[in-house]
XYZ file of C-alpha atoms in Angstrom:
483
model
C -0.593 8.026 65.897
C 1.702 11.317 66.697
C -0.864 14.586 67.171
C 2.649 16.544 66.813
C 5.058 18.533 69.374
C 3.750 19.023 73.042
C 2.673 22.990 73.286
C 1.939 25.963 75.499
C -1.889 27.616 75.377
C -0.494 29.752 72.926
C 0.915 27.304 70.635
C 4.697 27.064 71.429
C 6.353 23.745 71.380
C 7.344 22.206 74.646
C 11.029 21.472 75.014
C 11.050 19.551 78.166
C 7.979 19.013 80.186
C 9.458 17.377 83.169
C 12.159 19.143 84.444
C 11.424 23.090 85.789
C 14.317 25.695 85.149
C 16.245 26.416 87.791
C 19.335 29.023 88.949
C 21.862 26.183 88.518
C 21.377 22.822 89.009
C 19.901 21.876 92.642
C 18.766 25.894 92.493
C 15.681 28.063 92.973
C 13.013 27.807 90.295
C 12.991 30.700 88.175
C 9.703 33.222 86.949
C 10.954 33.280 83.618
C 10.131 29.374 83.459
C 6.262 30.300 81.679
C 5.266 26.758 81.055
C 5.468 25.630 84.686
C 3.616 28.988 85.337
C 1.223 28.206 82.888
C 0.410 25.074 84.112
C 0.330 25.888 87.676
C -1.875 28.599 87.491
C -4.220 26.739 84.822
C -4.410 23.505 87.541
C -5.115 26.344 90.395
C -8.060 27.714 87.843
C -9.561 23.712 86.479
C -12.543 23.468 88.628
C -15.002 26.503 88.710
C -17.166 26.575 91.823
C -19.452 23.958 92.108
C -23.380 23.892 92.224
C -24.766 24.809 95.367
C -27.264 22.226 95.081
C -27.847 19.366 92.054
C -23.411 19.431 92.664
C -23.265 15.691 92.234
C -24.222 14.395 88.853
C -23.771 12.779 85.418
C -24.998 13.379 81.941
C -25.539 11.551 78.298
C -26.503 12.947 74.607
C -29.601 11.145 73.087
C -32.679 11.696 71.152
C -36.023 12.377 71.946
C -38.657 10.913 68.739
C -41.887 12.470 68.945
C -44.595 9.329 67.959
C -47.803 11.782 68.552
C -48.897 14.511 66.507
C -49.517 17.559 69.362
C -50.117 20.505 67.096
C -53.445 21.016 68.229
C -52.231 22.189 72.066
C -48.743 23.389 71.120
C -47.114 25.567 67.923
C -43.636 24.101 69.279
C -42.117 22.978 66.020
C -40.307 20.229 67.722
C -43.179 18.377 68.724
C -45.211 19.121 64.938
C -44.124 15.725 63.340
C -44.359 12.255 63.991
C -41.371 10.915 63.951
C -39.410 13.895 64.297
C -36.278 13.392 66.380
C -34.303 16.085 68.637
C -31.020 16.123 69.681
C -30.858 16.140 74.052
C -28.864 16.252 76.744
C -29.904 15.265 80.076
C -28.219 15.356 83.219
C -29.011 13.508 86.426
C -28.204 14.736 89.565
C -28.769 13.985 93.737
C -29.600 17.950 95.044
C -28.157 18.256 98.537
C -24.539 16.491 98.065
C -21.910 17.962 97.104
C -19.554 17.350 94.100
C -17.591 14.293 96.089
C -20.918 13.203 97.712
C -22.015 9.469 96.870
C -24.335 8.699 94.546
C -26.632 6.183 96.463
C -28.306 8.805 98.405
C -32.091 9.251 99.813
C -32.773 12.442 97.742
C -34.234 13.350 94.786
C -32.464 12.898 91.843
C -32.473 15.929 89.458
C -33.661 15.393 85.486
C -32.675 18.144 83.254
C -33.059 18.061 79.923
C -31.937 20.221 76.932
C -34.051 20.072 73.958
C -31.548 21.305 71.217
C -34.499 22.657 68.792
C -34.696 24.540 65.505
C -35.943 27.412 67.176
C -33.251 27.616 70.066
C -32.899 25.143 73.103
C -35.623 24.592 75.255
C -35.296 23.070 78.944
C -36.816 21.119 81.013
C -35.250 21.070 84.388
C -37.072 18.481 86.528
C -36.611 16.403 89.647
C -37.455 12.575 89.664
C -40.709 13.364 91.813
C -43.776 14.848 90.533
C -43.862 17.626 93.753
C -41.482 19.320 95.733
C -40.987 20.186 99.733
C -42.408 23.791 98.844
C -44.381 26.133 96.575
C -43.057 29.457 96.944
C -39.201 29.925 95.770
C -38.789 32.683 98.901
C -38.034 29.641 100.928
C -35.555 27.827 98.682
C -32.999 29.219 100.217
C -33.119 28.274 103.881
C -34.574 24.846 102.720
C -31.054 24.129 101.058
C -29.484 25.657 104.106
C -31.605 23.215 106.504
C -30.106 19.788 103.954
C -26.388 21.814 104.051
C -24.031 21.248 106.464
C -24.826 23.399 109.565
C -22.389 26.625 110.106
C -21.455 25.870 113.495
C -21.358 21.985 113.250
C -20.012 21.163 109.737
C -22.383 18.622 109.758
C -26.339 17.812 108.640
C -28.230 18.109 111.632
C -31.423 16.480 112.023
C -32.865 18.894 114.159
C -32.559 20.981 111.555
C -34.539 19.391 108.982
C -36.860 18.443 110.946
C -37.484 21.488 112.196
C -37.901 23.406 109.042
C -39.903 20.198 107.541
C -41.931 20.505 110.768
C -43.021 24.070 110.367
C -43.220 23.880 106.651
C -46.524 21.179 106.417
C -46.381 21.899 102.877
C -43.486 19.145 102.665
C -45.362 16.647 103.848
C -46.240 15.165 100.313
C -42.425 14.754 99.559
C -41.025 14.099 102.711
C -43.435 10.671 102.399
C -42.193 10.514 98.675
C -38.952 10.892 99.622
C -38.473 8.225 102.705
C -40.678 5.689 100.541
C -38.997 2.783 98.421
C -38.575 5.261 95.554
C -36.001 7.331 97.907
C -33.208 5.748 96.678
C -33.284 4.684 92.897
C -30.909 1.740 92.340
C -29.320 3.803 89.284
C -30.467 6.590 86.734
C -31.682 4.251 84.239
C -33.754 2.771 86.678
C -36.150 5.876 87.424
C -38.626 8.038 86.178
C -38.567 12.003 85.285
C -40.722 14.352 85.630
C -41.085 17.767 84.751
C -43.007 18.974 88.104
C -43.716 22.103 87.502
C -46.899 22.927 85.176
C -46.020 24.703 82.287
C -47.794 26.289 79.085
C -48.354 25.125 75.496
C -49.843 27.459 73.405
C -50.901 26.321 69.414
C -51.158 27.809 66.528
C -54.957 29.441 67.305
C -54.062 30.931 70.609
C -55.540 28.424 72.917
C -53.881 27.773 75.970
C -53.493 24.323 77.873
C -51.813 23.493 81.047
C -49.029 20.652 80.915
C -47.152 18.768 83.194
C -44.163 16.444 81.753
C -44.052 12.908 82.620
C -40.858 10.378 81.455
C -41.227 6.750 82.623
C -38.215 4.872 82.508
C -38.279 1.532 80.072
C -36.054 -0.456 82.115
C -38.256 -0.828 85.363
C -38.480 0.996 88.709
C -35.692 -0.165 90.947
C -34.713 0.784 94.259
C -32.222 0.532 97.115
C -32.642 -0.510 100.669
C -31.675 2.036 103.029
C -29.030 -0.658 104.149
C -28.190 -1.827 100.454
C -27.603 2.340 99.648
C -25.144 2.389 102.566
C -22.846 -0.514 101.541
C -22.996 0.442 97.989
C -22.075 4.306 99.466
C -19.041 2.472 100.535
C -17.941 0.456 98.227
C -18.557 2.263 95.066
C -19.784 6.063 95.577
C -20.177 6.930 91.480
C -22.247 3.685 91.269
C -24.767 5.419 89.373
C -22.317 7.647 87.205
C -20.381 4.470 86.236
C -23.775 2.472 85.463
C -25.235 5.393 83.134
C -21.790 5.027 81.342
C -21.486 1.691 80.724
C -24.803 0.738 79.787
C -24.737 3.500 77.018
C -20.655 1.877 76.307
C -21.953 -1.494 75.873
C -24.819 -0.703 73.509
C -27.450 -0.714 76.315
C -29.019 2.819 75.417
C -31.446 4.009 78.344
C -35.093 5.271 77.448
C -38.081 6.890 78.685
C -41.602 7.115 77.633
C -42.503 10.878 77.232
C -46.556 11.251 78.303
C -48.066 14.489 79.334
C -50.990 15.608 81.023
C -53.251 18.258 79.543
C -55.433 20.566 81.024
C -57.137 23.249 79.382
C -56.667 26.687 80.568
C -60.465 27.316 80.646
C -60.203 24.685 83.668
C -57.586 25.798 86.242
C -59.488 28.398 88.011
C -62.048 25.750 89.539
C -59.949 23.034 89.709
C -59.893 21.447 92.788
C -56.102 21.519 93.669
C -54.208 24.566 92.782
C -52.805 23.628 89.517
C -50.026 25.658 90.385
C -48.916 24.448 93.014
C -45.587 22.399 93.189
C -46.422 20.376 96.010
C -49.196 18.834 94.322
C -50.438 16.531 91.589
C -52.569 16.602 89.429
C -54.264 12.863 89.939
C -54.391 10.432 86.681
C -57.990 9.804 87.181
C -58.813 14.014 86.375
C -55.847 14.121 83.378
C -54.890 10.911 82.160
C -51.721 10.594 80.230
C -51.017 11.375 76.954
C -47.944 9.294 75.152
C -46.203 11.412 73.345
C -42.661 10.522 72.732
C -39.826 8.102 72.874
C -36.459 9.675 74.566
C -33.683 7.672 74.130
C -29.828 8.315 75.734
C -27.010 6.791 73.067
C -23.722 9.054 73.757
C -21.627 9.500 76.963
C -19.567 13.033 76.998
C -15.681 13.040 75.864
C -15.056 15.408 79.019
C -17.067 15.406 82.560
C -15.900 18.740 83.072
C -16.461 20.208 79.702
C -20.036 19.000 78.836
C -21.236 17.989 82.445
C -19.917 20.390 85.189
C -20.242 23.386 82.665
C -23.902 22.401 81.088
C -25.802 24.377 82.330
C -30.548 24.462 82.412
C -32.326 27.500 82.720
C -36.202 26.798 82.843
C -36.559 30.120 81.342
C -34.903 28.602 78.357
C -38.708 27.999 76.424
C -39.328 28.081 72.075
C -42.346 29.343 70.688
C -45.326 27.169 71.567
C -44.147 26.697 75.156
C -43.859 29.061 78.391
C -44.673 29.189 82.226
C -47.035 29.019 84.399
C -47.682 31.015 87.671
C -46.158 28.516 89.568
C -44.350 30.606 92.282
C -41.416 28.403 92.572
C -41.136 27.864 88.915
C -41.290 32.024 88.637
C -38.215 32.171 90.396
C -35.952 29.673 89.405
C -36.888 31.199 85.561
C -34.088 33.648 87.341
C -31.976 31.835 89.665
C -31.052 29.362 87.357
C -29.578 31.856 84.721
C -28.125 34.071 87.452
C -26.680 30.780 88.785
C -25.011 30.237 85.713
C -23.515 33.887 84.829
C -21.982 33.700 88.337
C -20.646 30.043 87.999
C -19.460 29.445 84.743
C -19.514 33.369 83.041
C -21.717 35.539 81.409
C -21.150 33.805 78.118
C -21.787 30.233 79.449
C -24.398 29.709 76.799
C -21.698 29.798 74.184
C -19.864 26.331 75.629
C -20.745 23.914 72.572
C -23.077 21.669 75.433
C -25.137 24.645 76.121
C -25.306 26.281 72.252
C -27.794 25.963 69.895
C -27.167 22.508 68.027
C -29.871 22.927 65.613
C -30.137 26.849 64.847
C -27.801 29.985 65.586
C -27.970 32.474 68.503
C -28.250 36.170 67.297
C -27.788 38.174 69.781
C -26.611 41.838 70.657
C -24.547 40.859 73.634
C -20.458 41.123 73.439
C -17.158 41.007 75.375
C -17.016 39.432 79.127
C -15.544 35.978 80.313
C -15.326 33.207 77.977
C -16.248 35.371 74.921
C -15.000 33.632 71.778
C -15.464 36.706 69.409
C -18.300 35.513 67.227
C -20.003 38.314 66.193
C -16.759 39.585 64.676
C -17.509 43.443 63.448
C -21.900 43.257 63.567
C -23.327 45.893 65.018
C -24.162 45.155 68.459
C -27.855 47.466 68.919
C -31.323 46.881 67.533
C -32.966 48.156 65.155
C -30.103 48.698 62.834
C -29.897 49.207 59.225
C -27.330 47.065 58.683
C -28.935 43.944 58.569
C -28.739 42.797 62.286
C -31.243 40.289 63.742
C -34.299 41.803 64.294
C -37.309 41.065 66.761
C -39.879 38.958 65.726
C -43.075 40.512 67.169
C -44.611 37.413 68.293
C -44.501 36.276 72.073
C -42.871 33.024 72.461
C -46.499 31.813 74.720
C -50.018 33.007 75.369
C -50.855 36.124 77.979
C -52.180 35.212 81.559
C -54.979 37.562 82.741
C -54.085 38.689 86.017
C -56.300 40.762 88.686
C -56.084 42.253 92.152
C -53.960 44.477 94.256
C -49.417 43.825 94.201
C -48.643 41.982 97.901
C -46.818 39.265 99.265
C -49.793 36.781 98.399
C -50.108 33.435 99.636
C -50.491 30.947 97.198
C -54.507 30.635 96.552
C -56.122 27.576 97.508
C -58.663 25.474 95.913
C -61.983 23.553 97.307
C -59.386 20.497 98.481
C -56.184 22.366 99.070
C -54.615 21.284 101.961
C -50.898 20.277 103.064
C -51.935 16.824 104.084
C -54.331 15.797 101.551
C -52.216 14.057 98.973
C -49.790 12.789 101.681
C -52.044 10.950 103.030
C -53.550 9.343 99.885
C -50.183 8.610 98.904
C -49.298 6.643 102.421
C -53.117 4.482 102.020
C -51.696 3.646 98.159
C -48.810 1.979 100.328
C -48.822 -2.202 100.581
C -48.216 -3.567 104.386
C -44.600 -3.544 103.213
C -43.987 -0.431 102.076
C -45.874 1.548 104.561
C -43.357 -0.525 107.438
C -40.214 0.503 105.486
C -41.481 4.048 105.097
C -42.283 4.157 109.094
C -38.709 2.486 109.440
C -37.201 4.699 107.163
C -38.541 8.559 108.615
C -38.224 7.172 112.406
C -34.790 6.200 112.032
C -34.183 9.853 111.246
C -36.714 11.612 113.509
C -35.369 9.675 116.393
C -31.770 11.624 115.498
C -33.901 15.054 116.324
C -32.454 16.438 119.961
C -35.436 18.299 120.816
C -38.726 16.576 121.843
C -40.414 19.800 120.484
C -39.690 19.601 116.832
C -39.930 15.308 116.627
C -43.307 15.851 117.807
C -44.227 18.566 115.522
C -42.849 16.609 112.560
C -45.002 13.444 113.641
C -48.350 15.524 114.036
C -47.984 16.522 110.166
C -47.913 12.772 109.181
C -50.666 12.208 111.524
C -52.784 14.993 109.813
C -52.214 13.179 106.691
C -53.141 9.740 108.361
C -54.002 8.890 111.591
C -52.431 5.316 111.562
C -49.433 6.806 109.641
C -48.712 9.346 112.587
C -49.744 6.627 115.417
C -47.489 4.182 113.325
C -44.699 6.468 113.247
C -45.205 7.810 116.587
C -44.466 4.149 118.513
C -41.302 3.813 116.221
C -39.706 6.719 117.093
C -40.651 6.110 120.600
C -39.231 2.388 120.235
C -35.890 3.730 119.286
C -35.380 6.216 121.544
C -35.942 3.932 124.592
């Protein structure tokens, strides 16, 4: 079926598409020739600067069906009826690759997820680990650089890492997350989400509660071997982009069980980890979950580019009923995320029909600047106004946080069993024989890589303050390898 004549970006018809003009035939190319201008310049302008980190992903459309009522901790209207479905849009992602990277990876997969609500979207950007390598988003920055190739070497450099993992114990947890079996998930479908961060519901009375997002995936844990990632690296490096498509192509629609754990506000302060604090959990025995929800992916995108590379997730993106917590890392990616966004995509990057409002309009005063489509036509553009513009509501989208004490480059507070080794270590003693000898085989194959004695025995001490056979353990390995 014909979709009529070939045109320019302004609508022209195309008279001949493969032949450039030229002075004469066998001559120069000429400037007046405006489609091969056209084109060129557009090809020179199709990909916009890549993520710095989360570069390397995929995405899918589905539906998340709320099966619990949860009015009485949150006034979100999304989550008010059982039953209820939302439209989503999640994306998956490795962080440290970048756009060309392979998908079978040790790293942590990113899970963001855009809730497209009545009252606006909300996201949820996530990782598929509950904690993080640090708790204060100061030190985001040369964390990435330390995973990034090095300036002088083009390369990774395990000193590097290790050296910034080393000095930062706080990683600890992660680092043992992250060189587990869970390190490499066999494909998207095949691992859980989480939202990480704690975060605040609000309801209808006031009350606060503390939550932190858990999605566990339907169709089973599964992993990769170090050695199986490689070969599959090799021989097919979108292995997990093509298996997200496919399933959802043949009818196979991925889900997730949405549970959340609830604390009530009341209960932070003497809590005996820092609720707060990213590089912790809060352990299922203390807040059990709470099954709320059913999300389900069912459509692949028409155009990677268009509704993959250009979504974008800004965790300051909340509805009423749900806002932050005082989370330091979670404070500042509610701005680097957005500023990431205006600087990558444009200023009017929440106008691209995968980032808009599905279910509800944006009003706002903002005009002109890159990308802007015109849709506010002649409204005014201030508020108030007396000419019927949108007008503020009055109501905070969440609940106040008392705060107290002097301004200062705090340190995150701890609680009675705040430590960086702590958790680490009761993670490692949940280990089987089996998987506590792949996660020794896994971090001394790396640590070995480390050129200066120095830094591979700082990193070892930390996973000996977590657990003494876990450092002794890891200790002899890297010892073994380097002889």
């Amino acid at each position: 079926m014909t979709q009529g004549p070939l045109t320019t970006e302004a609508g022209a018809p195309v008279a001949d598409n493969q032949n450039s003009e030229t002075a004469g035939v066998g001559g120069p190319v000429l400037v007046q020739d405006q489609l091969l201008m056209e084109k060129l310049a557009h090809f020179n302008r199709e990909r916009i600067p890549e993520r710095v980190v989360h570069a390397r992903g995929a995405g899918a459309y589905g539906t998340f069906t709320l099966t619990r009522d949860v009015s009485q901790w949150t006034r979100a209207r999304f989550l008010s009826e059982v039953g209820k479905q939302t439209e989503t849009f999640l994306r998956f992602s490795t962080v440290a690759g970048n756009l060309g990277a392979a998908d079978a990876v040790r790293d942590p997969r990113g899970f963001a997820l855009k809730f497209y609500t009545e009252d606006g979207n909300y996201d949820l950007v996530g990782n598929n680990t509950p904690v993080f390598f640090i708790r204060d988003a100061i030190k985001f920055p040369d964390f990435i650089h330390t995973q990034k190739r090095d300036p002088y070497t083009g390369s990774q450099e395990a000193d590097n890492v290790w050296d910034f993992w080393s000095l930062s114990p706080e990683s600890t947890h992660q680092v043992t997350w992250l060189f587990g079996d869970r390190g490499i998930p066999a494909s998207y479908r095949h691992m859980d989400g989480f939202g990480s961060h704690t975060y605040q519901w609000q309801n209808e009375a006031g009350e606060v509660f503390w939550v932190k997002y858990h999605f566990k995936t339907d169709q089973g844990i599964k992993n990769l071997t170090t050695d199986e990632a490689v070969r599959l690296s090799g021989v097919d490096p979108d292995s997990h982009q093509r298996d997200l498509r496919e399933s959802i192509e043949r009818g196979d629609f991925p889900s997730w069980t949405v549970q959340v754990q609830i604390m009530p506000a009341a209960e932070a302060a003497t809590y005996r980890f820092n609720p707060f604090d990213l590089t912790k959990v809060w352990p299922h025995a203390d807040y059990p979950l709470t099954e709320i929800g059913k999300l389900e992916l069912n459509r692949n995108p028409e155009n990677i580019f268009a509704e993959v590379e250009q979504s974008i997730f800004s965790p300051a993106h909340f509805v009423p009923g749900i806002g932050p917590s005082p989370d330091k890392m979670l404070q500042g990616r509610l701005f680097a995320y957005g500023d990431a966004h205006r600087y990558r995509v444009g200023i009017n990057a929440d106008h691209l029909p995968v980032n808009r409002p599905h279910a509800t309009e944006a009003r706002t005063n903002s005009r002109d600047g890159y990308l802007y489509d015109g849709r506010h036509k002649g409204a005014k553009n201030y508020e108030p106004n007396s000419f019927g513009g949108p007008a503020e509501t009055g109501r905070p989208l969440w609940g106040a946080v008392p705060v107290a004490g002097a301004t200062g480059s705090h340190e995150t507070p701890l609680h009675a069993e705040d430590d960086d080794f702590v958790q680490a270590g009761n993670l490692y003693r949940l280990l089987t024989e089996d998987e506590k000898a792949r996660l020794v085989d896994n971090l001394s194959g790396f640590i070995a890589k480390v050129a200066r004695e120095d830094i591979a025995e700082r990193a070892i001490g930390n996973f000996r303050r977590a657990d003494e056979d876990f450092g002794k353990r890891l200790e002899a390995a890297v010892q073994a390898l380097r002889a």
